[in-house]
Short mmCIF file of N, CA and C in Angstrom, two decimals:
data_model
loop_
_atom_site.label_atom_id
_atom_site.label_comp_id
_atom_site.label_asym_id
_atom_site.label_seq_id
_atom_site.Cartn_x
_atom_site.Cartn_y
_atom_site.Cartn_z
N UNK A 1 39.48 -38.02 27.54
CA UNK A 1 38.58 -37.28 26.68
C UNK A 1 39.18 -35.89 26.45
N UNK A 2 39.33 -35.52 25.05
CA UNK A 2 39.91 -34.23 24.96
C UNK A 2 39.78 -33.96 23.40
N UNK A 3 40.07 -32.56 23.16
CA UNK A 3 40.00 -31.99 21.40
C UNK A 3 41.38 -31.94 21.36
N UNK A 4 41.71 -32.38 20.50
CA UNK A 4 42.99 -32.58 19.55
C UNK A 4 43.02 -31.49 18.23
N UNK A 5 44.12 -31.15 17.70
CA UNK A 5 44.54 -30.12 16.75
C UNK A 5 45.66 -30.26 15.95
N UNK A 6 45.36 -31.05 14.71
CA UNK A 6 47.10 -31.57 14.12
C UNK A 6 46.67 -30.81 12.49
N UNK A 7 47.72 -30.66 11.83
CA UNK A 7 47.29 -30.69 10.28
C UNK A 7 48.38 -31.48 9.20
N UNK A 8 48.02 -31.65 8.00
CA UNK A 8 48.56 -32.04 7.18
C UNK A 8 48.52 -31.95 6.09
N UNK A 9 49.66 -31.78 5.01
CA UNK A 9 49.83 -31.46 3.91
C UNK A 9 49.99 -30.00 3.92
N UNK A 10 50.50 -29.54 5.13
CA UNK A 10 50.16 -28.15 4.90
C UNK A 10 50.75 -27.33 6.35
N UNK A 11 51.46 -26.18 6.57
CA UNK A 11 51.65 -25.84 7.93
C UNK A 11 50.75 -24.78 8.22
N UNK A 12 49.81 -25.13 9.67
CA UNK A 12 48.85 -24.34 9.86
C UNK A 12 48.77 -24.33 11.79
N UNK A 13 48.81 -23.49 12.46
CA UNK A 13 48.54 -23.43 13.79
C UNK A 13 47.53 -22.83 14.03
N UNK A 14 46.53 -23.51 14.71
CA UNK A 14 45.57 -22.45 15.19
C UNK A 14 45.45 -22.01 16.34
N UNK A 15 45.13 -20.41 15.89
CA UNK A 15 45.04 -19.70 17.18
C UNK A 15 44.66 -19.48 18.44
N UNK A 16 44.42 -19.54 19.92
CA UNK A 16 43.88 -19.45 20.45
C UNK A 16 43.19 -20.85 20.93
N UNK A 17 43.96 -21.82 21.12
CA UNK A 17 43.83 -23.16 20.96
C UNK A 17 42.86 -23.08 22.01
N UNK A 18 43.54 -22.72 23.53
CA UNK A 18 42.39 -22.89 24.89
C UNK A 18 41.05 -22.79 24.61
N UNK A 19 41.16 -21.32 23.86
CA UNK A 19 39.64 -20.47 23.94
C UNK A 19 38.81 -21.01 23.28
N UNK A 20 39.26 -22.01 21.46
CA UNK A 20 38.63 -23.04 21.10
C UNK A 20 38.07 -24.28 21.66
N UNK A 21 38.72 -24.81 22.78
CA UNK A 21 38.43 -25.86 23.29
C UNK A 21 37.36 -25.69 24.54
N UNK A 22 37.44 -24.24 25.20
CA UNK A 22 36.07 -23.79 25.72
C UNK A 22 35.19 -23.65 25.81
N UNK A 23 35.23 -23.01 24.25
CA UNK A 23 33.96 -22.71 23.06
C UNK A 23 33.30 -24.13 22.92
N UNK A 24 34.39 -24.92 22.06
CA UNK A 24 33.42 -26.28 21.64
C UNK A 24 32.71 -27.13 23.03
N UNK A 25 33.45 -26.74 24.27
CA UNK A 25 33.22 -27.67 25.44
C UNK A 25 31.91 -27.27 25.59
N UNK A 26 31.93 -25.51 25.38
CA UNK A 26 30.66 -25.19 25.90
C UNK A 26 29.51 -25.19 25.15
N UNK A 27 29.73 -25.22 24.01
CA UNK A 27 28.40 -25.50 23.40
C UNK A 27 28.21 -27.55 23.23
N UNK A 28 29.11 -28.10 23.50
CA UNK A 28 28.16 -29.47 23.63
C UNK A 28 27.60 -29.23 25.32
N UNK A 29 28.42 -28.94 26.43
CA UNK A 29 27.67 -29.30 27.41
C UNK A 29 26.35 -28.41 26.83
N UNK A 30 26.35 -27.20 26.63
CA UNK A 30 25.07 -26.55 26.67
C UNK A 30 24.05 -27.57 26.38
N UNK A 31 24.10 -28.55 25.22
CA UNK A 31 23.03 -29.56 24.82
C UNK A 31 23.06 -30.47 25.67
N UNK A 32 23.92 -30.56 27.17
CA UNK A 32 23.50 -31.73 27.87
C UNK A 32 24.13 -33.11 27.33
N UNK A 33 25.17 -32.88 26.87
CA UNK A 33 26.39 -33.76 26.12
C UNK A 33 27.63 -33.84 27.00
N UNK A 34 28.63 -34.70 26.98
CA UNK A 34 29.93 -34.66 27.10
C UNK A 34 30.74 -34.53 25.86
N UNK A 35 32.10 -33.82 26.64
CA UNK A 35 32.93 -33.98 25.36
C UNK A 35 33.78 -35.57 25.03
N UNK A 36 34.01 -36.04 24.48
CA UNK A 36 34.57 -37.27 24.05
C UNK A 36 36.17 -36.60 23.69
N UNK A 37 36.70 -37.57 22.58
CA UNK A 37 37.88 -37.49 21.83
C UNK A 37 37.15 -36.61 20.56
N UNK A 38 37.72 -35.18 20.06
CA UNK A 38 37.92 -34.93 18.95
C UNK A 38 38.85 -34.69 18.62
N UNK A 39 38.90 -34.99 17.21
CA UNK A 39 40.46 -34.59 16.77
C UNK A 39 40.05 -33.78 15.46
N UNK A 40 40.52 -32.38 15.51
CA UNK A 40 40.38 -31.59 14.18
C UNK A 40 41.82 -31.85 13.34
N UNK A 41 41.83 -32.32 12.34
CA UNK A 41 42.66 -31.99 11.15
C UNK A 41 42.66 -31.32 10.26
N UNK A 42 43.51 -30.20 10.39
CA UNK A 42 43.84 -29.18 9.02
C UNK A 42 44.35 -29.10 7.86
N UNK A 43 43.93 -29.16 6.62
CA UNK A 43 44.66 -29.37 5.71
C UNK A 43 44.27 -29.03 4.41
N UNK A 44 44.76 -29.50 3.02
CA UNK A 44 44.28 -28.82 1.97
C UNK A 44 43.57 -29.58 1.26
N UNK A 45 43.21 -28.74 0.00
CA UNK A 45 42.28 -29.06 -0.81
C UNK A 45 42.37 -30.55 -1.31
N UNK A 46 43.66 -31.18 -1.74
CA UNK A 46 44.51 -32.34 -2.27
C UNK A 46 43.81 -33.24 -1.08
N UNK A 47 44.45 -33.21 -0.21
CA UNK A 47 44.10 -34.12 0.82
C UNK A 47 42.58 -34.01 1.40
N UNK A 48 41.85 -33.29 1.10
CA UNK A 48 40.49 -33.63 1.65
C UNK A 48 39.59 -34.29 0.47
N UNK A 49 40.07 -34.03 -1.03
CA UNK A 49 39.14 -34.30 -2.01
C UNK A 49 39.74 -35.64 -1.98
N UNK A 50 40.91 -36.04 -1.25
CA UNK A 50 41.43 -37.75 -1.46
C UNK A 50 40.34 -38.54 -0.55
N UNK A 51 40.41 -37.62 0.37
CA UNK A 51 39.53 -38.56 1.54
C UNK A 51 37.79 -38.61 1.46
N UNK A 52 37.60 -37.63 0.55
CA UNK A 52 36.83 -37.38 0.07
C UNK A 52 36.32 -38.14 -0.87
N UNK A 53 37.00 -39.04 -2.09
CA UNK A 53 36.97 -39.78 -2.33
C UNK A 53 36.79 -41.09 -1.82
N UNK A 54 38.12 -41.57 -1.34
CA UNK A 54 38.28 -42.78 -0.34
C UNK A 54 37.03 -43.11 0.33
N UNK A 55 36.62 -42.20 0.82
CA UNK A 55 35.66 -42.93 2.24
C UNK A 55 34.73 -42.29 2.30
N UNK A 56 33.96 -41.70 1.08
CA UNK A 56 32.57 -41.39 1.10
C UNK A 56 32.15 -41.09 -0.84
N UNK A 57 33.22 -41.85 -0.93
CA UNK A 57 32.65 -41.76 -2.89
C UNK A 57 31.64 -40.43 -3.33
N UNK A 58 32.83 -39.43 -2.92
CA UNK A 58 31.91 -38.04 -3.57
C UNK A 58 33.77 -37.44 -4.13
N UNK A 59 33.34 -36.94 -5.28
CA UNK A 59 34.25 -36.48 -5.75
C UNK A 59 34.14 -35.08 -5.97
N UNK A 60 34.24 -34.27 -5.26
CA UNK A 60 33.98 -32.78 -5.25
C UNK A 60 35.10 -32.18 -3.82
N UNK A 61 35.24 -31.47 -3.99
CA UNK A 61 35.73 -30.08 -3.24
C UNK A 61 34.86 -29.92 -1.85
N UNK A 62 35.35 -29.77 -0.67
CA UNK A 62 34.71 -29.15 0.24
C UNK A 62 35.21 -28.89 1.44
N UNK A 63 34.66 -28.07 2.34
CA UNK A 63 35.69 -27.27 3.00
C UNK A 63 35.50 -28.20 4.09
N UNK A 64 34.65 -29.26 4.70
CA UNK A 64 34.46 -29.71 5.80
C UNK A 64 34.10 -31.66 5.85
N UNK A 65 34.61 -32.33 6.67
CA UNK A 65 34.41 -33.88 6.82
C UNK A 65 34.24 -34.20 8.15
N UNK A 66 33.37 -34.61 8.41
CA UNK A 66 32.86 -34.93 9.55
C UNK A 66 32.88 -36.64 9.85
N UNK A 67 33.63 -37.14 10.51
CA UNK A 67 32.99 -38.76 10.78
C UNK A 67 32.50 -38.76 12.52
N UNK A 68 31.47 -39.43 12.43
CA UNK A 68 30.45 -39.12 13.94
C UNK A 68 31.47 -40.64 14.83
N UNK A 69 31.68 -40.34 15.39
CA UNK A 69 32.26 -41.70 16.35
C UNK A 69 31.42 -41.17 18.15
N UNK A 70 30.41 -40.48 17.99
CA UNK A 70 29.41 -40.53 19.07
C UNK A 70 28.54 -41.90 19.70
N UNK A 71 28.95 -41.87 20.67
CA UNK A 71 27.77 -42.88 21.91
C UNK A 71 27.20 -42.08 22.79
N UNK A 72 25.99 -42.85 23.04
CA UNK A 72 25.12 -42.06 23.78
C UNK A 72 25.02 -40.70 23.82
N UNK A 73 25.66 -40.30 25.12
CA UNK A 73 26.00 -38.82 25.28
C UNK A 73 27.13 -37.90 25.19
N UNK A 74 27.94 -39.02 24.46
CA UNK A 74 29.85 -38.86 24.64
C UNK A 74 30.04 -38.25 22.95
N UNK A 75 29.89 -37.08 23.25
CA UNK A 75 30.21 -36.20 21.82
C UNK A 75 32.02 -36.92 21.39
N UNK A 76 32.21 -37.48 20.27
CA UNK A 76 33.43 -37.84 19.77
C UNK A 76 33.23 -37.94 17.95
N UNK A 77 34.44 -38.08 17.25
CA UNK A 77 34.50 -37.81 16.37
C UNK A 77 36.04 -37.20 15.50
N UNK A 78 35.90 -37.28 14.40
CA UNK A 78 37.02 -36.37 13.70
C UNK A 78 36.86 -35.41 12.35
N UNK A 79 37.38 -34.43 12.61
CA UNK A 79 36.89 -33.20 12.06
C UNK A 79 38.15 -32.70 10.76
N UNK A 80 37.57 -32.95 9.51
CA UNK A 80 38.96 -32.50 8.53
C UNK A 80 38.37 -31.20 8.01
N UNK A 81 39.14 -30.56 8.26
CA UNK A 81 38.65 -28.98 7.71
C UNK A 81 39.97 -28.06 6.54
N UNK A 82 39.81 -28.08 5.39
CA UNK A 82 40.23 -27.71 4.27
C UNK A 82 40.80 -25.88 4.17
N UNK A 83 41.37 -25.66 4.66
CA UNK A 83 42.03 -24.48 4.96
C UNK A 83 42.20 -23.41 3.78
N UNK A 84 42.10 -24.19 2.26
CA UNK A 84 42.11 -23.83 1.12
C UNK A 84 40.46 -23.55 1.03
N UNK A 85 40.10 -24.27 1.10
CA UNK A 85 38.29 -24.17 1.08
C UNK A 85 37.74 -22.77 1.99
N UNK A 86 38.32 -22.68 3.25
CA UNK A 86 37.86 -21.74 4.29
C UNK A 86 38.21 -20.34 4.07
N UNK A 87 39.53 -20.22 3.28
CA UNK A 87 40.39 -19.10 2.56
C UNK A 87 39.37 -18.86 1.46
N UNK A 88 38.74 -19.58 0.79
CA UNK A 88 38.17 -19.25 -0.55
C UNK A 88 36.86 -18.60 -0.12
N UNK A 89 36.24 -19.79 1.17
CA UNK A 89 34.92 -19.42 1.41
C UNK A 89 34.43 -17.69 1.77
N UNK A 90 35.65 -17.70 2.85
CA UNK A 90 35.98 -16.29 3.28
C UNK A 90 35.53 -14.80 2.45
N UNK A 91 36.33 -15.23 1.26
CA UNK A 91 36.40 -14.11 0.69
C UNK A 91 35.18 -14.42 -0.45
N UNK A 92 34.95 -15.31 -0.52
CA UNK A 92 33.25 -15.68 -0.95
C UNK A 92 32.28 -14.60 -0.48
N UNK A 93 32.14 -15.34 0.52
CA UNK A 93 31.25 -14.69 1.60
C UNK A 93 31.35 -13.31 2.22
N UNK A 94 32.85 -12.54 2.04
CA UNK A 94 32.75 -10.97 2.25
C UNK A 94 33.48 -11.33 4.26
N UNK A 95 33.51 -12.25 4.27
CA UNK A 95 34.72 -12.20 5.84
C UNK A 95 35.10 -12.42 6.21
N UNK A 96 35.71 -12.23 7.39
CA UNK A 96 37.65 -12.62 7.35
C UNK A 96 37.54 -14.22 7.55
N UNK A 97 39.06 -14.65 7.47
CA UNK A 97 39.31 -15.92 7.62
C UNK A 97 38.99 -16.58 8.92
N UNK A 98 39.49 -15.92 10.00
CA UNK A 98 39.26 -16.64 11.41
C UNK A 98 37.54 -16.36 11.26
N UNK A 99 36.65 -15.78 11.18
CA UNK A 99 35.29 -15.78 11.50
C UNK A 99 34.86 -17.21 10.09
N UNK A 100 35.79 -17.42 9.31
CA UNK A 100 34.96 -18.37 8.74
C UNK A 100 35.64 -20.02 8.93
N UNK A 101 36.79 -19.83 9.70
CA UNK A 101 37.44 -20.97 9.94
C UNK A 101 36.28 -21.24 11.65
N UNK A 102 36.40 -20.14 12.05
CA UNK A 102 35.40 -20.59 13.23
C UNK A 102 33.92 -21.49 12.89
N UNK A 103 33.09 -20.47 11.73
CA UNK A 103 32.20 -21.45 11.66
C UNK A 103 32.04 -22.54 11.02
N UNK A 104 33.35 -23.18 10.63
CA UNK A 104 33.53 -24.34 10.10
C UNK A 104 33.63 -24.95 11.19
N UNK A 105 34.47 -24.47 11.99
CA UNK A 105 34.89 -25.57 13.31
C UNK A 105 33.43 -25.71 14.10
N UNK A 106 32.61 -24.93 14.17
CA UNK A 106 31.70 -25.14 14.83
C UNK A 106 30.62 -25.72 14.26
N UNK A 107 30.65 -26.12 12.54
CA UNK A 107 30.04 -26.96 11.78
C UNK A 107 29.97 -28.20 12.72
N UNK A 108 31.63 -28.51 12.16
CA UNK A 108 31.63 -29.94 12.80
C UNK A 108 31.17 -30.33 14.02
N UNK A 109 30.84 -29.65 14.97
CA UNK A 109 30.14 -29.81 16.22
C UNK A 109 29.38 -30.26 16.04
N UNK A 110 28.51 -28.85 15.65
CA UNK A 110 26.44 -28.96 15.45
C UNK A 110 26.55 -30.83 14.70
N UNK A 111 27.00 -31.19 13.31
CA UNK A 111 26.86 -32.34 13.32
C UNK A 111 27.57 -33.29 13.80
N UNK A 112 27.69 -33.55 15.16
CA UNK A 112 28.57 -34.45 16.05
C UNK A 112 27.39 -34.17 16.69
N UNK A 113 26.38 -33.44 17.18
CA UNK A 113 25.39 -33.14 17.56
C UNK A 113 24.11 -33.56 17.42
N UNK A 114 24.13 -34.16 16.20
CA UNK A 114 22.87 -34.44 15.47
C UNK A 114 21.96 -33.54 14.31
N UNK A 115 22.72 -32.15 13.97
CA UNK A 115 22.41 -31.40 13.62
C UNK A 115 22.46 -31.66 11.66
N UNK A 116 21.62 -31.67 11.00
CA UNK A 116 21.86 -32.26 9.77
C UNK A 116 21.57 -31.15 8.93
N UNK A 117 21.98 -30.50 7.41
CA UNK A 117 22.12 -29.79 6.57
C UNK A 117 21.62 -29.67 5.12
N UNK A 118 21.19 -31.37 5.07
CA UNK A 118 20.86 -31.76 3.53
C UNK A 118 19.83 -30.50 2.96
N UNK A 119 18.60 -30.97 3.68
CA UNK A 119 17.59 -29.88 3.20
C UNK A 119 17.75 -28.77 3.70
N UNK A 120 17.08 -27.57 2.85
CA UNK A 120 16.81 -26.89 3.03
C UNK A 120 16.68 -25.84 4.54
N UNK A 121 15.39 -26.81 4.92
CA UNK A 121 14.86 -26.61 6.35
C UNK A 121 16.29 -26.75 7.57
N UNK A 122 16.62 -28.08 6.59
CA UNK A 122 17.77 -28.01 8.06
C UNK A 122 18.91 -27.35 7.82
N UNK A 123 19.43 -26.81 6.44
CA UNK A 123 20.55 -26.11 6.41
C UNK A 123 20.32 -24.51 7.32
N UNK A 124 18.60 -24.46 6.86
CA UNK A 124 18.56 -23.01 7.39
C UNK A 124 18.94 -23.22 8.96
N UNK A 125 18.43 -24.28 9.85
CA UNK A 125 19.20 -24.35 10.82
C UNK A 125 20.54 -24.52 11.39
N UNK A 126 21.12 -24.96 10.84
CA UNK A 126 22.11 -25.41 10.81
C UNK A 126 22.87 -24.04 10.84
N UNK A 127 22.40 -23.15 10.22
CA UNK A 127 22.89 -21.94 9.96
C UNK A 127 22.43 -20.81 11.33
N UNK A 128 21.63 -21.04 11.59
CA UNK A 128 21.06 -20.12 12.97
C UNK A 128 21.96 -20.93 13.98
N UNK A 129 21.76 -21.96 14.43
CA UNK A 129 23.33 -22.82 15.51
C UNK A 129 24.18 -22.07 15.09
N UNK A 130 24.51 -21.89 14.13
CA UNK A 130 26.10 -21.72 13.48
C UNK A 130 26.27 -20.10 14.14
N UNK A 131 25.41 -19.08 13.65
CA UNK A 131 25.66 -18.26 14.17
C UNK A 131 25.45 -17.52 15.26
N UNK A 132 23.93 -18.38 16.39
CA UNK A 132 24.43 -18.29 17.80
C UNK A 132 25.86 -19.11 18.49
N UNK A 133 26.26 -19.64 17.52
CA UNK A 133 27.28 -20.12 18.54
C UNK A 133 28.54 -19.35 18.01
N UNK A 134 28.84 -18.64 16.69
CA UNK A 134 29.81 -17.31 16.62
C UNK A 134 29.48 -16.33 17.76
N UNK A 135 28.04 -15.96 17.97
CA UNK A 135 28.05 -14.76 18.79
C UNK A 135 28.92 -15.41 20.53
N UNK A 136 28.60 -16.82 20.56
CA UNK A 136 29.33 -17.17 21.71
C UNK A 136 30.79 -16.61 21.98
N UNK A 137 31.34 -17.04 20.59
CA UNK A 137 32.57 -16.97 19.96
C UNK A 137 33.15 -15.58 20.63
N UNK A 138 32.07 -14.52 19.90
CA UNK A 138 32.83 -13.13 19.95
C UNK A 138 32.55 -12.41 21.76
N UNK A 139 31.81 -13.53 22.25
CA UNK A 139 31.43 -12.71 22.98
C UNK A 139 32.37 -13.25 24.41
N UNK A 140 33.49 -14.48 24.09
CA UNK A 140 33.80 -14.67 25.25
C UNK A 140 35.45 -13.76 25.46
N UNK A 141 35.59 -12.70 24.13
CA UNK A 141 36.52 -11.93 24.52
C UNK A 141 38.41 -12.28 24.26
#
């Protein structure tokens, strides 16, 4: 059982690999979860709107893909996160890249979690997780 970190179509390392894998450990145990196999993949716009296509017949742009491969209590899964998308979102949104590549990565958690976004109600949550678990982020130094 472990988080994995590869990318493609694209050269990208992320930073601080340990301190990520802390972070995510610690907010599933916090819910009383294990960690399973994740594997985050990094990559671009090309390659996520393919897969994007392929294997969920939506043809749009987006910065995040989630497939749940969870049992029981065994948080697992794989995480494609659009590096072109997170760059754009960034400066969307007014801040830096690592604070918005973080709360992408920690997207994919919350829903490996059970945490859902469609509506309204739940995006607004989705969004309060999101940013108690940045303050985790900043606060482990």
């Amino acid at each position: 059982m472990a988080i994995y970190f590869a990318s493609e179509n694209i050269k990208f390392d992320l930073k601080n690999k340990l301190k990520v894998k802390k972070w995510i450990t610690d907010i599933i145990k916090a819910q009383g979860q294990k960690v399973g196999d994740i594997s985050y993949l990094f990559c671009d716009d090309d390659y996520l709107i393919q897969v994007n296509r392929e294997y969920l017949d939506h043809d749009t742009y987006t910065d995040i893909i989630t497939f749940d491969y969870v049992e029981g209590n065994v948080v697992s899964g794989d995480i494609l996160i659009s590096v072109d998308r997170v760059k754009e979102n960034a400066d969307l949104f007014h801040t830096t890249f690592d604070q918005e590549l973080h709360r992408v990565i920690i997207h994919g958690i919350l829903h490996l979690l059970g945490q859902a976004d469609k509506s309204e109600a739940d995006a607004a949550m989705m969004r309060k997780k999101e940013e108690s678990a940045l303050a985790l982020w900043n606060s482990m130094g």
